[in-house]
Coordinates of N, CA and C in Angstrom, one line a residue:
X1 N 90.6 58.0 -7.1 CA 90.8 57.5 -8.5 C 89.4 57.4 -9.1
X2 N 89.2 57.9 -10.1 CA 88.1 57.5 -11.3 C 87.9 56.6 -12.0
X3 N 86.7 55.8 -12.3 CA 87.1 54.9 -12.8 C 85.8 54.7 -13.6
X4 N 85.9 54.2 -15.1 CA 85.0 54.3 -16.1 C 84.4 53.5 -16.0
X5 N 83.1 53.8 -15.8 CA 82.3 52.4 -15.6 C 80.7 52.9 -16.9
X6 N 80.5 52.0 -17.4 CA 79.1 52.0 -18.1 C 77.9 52.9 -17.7
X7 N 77.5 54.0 -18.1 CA 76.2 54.8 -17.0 C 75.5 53.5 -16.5
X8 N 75.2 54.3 -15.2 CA 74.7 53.6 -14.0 C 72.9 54.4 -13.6
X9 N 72.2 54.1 -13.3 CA 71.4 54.6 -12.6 C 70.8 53.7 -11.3
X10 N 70.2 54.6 -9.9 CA 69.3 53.5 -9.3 C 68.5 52.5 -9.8
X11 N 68.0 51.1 -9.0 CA 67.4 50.7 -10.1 C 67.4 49.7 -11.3
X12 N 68.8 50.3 -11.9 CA 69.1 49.4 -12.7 C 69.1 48.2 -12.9
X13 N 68.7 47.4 -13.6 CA 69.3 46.1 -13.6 C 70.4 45.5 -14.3
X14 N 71.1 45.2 -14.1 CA 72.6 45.1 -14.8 C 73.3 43.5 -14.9
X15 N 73.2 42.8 -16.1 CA 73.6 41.6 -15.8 C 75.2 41.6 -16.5
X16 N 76.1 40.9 -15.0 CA 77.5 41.0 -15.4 C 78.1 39.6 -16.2
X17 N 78.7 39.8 -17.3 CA 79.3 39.2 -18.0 C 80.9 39.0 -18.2
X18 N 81.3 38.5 -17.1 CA 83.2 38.2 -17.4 C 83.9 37.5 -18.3
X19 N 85.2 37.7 -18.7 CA 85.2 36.8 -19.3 C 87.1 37.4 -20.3
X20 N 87.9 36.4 -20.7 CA 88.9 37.0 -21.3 C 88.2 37.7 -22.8
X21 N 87.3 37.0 -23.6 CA 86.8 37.7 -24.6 C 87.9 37.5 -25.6
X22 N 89.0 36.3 -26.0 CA 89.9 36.4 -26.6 C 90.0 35.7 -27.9
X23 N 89.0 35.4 -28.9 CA 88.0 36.8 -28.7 C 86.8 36.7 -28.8
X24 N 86.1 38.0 -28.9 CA 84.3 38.4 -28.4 C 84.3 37.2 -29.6
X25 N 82.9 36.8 -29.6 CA 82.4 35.9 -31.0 C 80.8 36.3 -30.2
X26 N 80.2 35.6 -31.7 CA 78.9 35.9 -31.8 C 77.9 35.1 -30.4
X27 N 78.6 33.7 -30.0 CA 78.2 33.3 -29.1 C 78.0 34.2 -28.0
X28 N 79.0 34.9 -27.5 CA 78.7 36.0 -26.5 C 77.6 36.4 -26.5
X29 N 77.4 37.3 -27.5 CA 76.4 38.4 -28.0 C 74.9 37.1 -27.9
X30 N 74.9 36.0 -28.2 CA 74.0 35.2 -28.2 C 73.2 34.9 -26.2
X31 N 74.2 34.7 -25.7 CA 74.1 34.5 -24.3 C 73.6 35.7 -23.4
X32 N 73.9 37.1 -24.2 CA 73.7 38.5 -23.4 C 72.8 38.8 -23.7
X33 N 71.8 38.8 -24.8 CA 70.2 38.5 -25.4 C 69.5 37.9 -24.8
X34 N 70.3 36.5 -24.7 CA 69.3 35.7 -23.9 C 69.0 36.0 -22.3
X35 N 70.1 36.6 -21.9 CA 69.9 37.1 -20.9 C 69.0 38.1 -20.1
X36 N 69.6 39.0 -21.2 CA 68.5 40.6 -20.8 C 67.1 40.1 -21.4
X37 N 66.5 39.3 -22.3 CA 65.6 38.2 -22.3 C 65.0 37.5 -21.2
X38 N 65.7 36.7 -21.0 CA 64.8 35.7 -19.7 C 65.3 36.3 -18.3
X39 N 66.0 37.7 -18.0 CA 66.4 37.7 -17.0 C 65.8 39.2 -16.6
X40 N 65.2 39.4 -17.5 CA 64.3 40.8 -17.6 C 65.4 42.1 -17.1
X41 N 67.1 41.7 -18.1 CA 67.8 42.7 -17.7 C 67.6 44.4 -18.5
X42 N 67.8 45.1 -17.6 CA 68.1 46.7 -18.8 C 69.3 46.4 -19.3
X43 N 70.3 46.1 -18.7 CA 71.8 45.9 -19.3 C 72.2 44.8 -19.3
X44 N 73.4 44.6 -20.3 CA 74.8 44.1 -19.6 C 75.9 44.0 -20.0
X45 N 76.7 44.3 -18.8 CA 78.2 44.5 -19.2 C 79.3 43.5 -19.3
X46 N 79.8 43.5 -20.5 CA 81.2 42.6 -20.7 C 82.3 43.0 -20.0
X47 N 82.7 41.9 -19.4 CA 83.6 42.8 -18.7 C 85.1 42.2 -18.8
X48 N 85.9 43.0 -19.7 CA 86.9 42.3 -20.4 C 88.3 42.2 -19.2
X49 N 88.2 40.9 -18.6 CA 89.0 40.6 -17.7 C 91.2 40.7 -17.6
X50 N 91.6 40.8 -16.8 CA 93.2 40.7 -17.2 C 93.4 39.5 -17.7
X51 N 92.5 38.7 -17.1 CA 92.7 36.9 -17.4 C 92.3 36.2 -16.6
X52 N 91.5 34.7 -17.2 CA 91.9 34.0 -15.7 C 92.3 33.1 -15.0
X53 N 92.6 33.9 -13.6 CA 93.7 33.0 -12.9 C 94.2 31.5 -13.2
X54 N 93.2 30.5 -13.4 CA 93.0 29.1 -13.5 C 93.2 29.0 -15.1
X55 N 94.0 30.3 -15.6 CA 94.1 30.1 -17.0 C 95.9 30.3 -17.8
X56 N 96.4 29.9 -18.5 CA 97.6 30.2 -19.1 C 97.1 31.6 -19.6
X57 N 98.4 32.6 -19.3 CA 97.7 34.1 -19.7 C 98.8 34.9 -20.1
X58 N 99.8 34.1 -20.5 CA 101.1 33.8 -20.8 C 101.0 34.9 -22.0
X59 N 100.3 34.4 -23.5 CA 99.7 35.4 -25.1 C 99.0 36.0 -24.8
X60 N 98.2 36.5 -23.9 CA 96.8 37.1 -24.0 C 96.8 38.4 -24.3
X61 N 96.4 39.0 -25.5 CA 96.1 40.0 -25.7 C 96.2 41.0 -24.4
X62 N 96.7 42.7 -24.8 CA 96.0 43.6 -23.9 C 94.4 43.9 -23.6
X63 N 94.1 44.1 -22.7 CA 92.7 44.1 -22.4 C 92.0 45.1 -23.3
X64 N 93.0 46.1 -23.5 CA 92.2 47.2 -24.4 C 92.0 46.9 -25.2
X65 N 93.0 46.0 -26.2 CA 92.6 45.5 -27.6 C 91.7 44.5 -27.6
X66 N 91.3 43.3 -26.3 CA 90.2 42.8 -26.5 C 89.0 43.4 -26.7
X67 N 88.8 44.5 -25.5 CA 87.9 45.2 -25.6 C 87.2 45.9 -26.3
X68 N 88.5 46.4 -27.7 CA 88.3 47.4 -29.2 C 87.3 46.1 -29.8
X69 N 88.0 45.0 -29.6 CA 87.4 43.9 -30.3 C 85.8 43.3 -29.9
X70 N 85.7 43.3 -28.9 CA 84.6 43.1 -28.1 C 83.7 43.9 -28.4
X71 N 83.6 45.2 -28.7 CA 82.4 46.1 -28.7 C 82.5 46.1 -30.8
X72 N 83.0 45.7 -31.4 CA 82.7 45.5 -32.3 C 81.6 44.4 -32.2
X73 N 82.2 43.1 -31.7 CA 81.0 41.9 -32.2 C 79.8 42.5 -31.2
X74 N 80.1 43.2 -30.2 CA 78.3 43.5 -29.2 C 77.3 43.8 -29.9
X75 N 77.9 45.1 -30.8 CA 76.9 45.6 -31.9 C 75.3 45.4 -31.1
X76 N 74.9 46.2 -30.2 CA 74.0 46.0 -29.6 C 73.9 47.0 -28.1
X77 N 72.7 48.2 -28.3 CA 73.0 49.1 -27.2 C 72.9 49.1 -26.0
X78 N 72.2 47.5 -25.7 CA 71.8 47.4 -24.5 C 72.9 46.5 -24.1
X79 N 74.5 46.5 -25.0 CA 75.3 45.7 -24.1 C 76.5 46.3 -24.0
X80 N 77.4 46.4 -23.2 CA 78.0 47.6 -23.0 C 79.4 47.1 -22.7
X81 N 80.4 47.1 -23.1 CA 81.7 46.8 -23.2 C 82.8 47.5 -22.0
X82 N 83.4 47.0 -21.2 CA 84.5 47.8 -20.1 C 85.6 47.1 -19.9
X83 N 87.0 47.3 -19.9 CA 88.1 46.9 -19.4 C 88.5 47.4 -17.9
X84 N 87.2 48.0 -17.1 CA 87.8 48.5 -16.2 C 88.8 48.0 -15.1
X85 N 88.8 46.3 -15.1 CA 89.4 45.6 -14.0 C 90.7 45.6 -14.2
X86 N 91.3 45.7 -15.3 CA 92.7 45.7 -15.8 C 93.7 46.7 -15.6
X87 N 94.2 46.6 -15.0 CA 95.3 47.9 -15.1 C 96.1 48.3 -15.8
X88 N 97.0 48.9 -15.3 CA 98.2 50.0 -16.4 C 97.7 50.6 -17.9
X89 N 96.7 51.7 -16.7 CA 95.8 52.1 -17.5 C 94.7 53.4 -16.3
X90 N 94.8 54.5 -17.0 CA 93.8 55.5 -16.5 C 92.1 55.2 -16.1
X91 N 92.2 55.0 -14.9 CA 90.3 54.8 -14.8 C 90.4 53.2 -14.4
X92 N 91.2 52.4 -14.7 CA 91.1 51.0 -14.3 C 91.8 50.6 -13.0
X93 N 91.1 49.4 -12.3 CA 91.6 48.6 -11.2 C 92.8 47.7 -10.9
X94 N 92.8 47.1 -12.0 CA 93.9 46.4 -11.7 C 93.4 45.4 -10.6
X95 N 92.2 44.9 -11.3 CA 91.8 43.8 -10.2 C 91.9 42.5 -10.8
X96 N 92.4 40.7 -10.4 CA 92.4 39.8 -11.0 C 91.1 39.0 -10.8
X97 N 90.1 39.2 -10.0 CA 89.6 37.9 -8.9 C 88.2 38.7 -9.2
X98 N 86.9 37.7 -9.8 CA 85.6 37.9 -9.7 C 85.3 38.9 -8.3
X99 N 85.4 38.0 -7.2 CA 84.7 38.5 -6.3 C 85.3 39.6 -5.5
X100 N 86.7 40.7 -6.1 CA 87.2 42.1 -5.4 C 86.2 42.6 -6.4
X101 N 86.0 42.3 -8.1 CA 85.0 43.4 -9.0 C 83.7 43.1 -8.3
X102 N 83.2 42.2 -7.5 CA 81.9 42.3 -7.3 C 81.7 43.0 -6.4
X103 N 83.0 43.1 -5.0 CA 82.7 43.8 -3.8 C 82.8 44.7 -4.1
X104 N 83.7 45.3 -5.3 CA 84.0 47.3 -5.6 C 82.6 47.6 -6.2
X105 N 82.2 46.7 -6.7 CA 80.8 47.2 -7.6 C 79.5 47.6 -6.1
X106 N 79.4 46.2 -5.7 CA 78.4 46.6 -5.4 C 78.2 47.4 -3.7
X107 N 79.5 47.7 -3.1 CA 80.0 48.7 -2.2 C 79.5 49.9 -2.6
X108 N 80.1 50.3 -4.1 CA 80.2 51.5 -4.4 C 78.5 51.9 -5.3
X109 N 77.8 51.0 -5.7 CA 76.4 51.3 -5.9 C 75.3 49.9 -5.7
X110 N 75.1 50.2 -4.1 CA 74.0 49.8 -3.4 C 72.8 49.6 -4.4
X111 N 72.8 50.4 -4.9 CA 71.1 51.0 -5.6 C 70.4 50.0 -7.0
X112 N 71.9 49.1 -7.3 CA 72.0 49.0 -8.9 C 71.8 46.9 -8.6
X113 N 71.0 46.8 -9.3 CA 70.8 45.5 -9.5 C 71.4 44.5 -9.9
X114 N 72.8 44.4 -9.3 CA 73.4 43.4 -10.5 C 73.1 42.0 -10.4
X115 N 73.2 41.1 -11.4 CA 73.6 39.7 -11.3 C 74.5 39.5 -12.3
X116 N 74.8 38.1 -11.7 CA 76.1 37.7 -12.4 C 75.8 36.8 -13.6
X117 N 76.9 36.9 -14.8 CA 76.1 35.3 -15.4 C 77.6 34.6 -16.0
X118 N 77.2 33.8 -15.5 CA 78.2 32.4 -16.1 C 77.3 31.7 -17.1
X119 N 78.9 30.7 -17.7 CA 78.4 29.4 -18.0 C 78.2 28.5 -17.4
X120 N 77.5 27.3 -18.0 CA 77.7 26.5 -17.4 C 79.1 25.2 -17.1
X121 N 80.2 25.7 -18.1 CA 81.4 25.4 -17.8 C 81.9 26.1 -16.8
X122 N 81.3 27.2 -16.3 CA 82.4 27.7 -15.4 C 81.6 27.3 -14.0
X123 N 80.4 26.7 -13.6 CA 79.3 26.6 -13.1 C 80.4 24.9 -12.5
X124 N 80.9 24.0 -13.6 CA 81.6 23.1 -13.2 C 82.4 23.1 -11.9
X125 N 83.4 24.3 -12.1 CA 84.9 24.7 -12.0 C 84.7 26.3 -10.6
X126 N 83.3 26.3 -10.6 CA 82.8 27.7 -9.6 C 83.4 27.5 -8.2
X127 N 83.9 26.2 -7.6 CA 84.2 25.7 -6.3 C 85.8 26.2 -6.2
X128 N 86.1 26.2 -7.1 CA 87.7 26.4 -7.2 C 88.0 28.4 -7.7
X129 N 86.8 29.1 -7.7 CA 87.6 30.2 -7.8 C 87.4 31.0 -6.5
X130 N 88.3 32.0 -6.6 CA 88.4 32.6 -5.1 C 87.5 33.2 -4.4
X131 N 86.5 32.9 -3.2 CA 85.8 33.3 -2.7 C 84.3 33.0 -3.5
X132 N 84.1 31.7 -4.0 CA 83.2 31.3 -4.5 C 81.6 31.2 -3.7
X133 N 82.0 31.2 -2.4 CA 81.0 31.6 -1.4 C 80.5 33.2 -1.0
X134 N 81.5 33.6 -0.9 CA 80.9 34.9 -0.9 C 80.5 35.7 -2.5
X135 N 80.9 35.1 -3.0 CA 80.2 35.5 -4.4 C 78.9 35.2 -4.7
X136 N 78.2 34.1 -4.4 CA 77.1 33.7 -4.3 C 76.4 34.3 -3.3
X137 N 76.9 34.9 -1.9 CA 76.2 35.8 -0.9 C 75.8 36.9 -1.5
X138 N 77.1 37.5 -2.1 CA 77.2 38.7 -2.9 C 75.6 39.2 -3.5
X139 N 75.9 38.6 -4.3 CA 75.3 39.0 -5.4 C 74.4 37.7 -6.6
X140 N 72.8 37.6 -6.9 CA 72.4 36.2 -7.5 C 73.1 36.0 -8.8
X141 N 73.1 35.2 -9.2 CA 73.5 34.7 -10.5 C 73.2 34.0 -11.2
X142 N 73.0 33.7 -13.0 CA 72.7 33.1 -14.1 C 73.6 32.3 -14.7
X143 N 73.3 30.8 -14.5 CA 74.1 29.8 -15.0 C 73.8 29.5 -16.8
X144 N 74.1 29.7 -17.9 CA 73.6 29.5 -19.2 C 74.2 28.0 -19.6
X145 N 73.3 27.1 -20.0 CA 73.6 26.0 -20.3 C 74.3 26.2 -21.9
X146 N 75.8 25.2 -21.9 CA 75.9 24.6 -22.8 C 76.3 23.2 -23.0
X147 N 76.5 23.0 -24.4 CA 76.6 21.6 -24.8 C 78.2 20.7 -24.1
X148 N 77.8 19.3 -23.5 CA 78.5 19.0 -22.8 C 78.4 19.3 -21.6
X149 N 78.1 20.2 -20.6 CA 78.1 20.8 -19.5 C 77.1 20.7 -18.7
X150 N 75.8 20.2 -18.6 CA 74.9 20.9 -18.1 C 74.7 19.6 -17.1
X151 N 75.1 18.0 -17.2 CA 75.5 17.3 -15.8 C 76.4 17.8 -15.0
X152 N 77.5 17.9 -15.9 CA 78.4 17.9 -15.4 C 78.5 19.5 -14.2
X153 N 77.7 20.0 -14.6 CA 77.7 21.4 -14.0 C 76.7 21.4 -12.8
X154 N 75.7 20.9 -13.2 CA 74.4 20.5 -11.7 C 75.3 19.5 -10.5
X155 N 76.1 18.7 -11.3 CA 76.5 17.8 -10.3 C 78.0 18.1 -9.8
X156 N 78.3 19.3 -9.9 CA 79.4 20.0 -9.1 C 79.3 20.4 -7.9
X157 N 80.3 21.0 -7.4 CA 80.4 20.9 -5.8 C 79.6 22.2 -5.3
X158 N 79.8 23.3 -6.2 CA 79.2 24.4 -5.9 C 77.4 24.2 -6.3
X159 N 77.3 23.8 -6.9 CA 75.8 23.3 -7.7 C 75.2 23.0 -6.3
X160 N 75.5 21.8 -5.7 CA 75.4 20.8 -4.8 C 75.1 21.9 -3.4
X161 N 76.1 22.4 -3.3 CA 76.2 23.3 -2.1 C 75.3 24.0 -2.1
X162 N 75.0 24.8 -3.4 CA 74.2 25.8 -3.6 C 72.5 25.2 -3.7
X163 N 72.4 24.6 -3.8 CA 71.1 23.7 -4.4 C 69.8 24.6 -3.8
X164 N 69.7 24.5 -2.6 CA 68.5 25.6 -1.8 C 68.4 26.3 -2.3
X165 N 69.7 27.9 -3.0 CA 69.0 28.6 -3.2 C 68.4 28.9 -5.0
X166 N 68.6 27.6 -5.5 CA 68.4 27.7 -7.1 C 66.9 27.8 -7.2
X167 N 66.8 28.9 -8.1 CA 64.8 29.0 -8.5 C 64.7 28.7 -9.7
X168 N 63.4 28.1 -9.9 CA 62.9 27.6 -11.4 C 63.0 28.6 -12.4
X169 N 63.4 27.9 -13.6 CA 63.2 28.9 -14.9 C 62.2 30.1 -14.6
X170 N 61.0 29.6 -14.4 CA 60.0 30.8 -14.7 C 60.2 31.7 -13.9
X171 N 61.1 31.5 -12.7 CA 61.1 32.5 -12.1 C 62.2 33.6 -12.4
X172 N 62.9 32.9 -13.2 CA 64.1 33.9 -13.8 C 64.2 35.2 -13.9
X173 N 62.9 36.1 -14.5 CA 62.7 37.5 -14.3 C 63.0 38.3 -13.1
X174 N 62.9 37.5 -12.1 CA 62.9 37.5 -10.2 C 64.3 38.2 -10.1
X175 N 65.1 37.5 -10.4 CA 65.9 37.2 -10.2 C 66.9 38.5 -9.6
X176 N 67.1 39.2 -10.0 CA 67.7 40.6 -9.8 C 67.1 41.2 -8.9
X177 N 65.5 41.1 -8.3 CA 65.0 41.1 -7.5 C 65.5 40.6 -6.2
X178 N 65.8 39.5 -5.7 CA 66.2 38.7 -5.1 C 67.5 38.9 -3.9
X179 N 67.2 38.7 -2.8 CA 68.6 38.6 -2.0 C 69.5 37.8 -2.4
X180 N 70.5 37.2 -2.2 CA 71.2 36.4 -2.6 C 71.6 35.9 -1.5
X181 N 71.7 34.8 -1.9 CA 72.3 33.4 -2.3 C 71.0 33.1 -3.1
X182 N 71.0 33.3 -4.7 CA 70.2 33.2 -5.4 C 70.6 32.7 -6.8
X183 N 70.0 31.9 -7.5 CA 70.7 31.3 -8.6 C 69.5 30.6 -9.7
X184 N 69.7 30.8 -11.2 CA 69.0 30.3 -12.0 C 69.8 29.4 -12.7
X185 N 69.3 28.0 -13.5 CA 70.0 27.5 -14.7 C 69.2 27.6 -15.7
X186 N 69.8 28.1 -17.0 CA 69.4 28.5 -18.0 C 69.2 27.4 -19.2
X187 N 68.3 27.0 -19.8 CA 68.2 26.5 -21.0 C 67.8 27.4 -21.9
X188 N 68.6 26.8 -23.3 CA 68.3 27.5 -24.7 C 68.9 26.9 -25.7
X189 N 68.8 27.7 -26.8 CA 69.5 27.2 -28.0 C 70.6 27.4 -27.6
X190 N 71.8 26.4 -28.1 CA 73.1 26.0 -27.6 C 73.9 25.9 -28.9
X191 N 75.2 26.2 -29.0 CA 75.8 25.9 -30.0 C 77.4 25.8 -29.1
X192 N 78.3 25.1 -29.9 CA 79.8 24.6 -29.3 C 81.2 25.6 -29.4
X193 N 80.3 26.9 -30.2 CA 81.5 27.7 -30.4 C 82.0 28.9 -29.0
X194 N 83.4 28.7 -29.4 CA 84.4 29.3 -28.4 C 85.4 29.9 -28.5
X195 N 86.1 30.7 -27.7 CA 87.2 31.4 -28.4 C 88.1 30.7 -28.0
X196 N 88.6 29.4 -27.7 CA 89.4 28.5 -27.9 C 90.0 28.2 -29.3
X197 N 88.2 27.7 -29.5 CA 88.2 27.6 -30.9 C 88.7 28.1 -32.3
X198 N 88.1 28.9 -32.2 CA 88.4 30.3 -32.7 C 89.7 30.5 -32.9
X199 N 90.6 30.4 -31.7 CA 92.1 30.9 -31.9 C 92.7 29.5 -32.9
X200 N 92.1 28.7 -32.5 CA 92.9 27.7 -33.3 C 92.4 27.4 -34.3
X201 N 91.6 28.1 -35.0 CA 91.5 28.1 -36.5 C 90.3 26.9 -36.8
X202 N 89.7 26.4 -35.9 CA 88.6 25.4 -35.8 C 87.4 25.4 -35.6
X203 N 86.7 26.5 -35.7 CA 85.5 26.9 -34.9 C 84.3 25.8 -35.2
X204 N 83.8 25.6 -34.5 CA 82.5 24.2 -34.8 C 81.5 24.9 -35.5
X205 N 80.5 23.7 -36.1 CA 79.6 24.2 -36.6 C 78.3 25.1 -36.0
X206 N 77.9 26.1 -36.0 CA 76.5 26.8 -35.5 C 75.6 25.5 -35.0
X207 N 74.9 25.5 -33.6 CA 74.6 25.0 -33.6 C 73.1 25.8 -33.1
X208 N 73.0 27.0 -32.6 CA 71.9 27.4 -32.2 C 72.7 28.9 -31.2
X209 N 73.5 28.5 -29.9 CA 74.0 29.4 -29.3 C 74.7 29.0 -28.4
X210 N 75.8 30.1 -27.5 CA 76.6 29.4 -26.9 C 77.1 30.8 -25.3
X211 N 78.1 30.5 -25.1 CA 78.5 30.9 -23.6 C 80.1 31.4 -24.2
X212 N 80.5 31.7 -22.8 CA 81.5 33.0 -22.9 C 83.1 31.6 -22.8
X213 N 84.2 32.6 -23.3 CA 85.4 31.9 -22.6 C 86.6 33.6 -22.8

């Protein structure tokens, strides 16, 4: 099977972005800047999920039409849009669970630097998704602080667990460098907007910048 993935080279640095995307908002695009920014990425990819699990997924858009929608707000060449996890569909997996896309990824290209990045809401909630340990073995990853989150997120179970292998801001650039069990927390401009929000007609005010849902 074939499967479409964003050009790749050795090398690369590639920071992964999951997420339902339902839908993209500017905050994304805010977090993926900041990222290939303090994380000294070449790339990164959105990666427009079936759903997730720990989520009602009941309305959710098809992935491909998040996706049409998604690379509209990216507007930006260094960030690259894929539905490849989703199925019923040519080129795609049909995968539900972070850590099968991490093991297909980084099985199938050794060479390529990924890291992962979350929020720091999901940073809360990281102990409860599947294989949250070997994800962290996997592959290092970027926690992006936002508003409300950023106790509540250090002082979680996976935070806690993980604590040893967290490096200081400055070393952030590192980071893709790095073996893993490897992890940064991100400060920046923050703002409260979400695609919660969004759906329900509510969006909060700009506050500076924000994280994925």
């Amino acid at each position: 099977m074939i499967v479409r993935l964003p050009p790749l080279a050795p090398g690369l640095r590639v920071g992964l972005y999951g997420g339902s995307f339902n839908p993209a908002h500017a905050g994304h695009r805010h977090v993926s800047r900041l990222a290939l920014r303090r994380l000294a990425l070449d790339r990164v990819w959105w990666l427009v999920s079936p759903g997730n699990p720990l989520k009602d997924r009941s309305h959710l858009p098809e992935a491909a039409a998040r996706a049409t929608g998604a690379r509209a707000v990216a507007a930006d060449p260094k960030i690259a849009v894929t539905d490849f996890e989703a199925g019923l569909g040519e080129g795609r997996l049909g995968i539900r669970y972070t850590i099968d896309t991490l093991r297909w990824l980084t099985e199938r290209h050794p060479e390529v630097r990924f890291v992962w990045i979350m929020g720091a809401d999901s940073l809360s909630s990281f102990h409860r998704w599947k294989g949250f340990r070997e994800i962290a073995a996997r592959m290092p990853f970027a926690v992006i602080d936002r508003p409300g989150y950023t106790l509540k997120a250090m002082s979680s179970p996976a935070a806690r667990l993980l604590a040893a292998s967290r490096i200081g801001e400055a070393a952030a650039p590192t980071l893709a460098d790095r073996a893993p069990p490897a992890w940064v927390f991100l400060h920046g401009p923050r703002n409260s907007l979400s695609s919660t929000a969004l759906r329900a007609g509510a969006a909060p005010r700009r506050q500076g910048a924000t994280n994925r849902d």
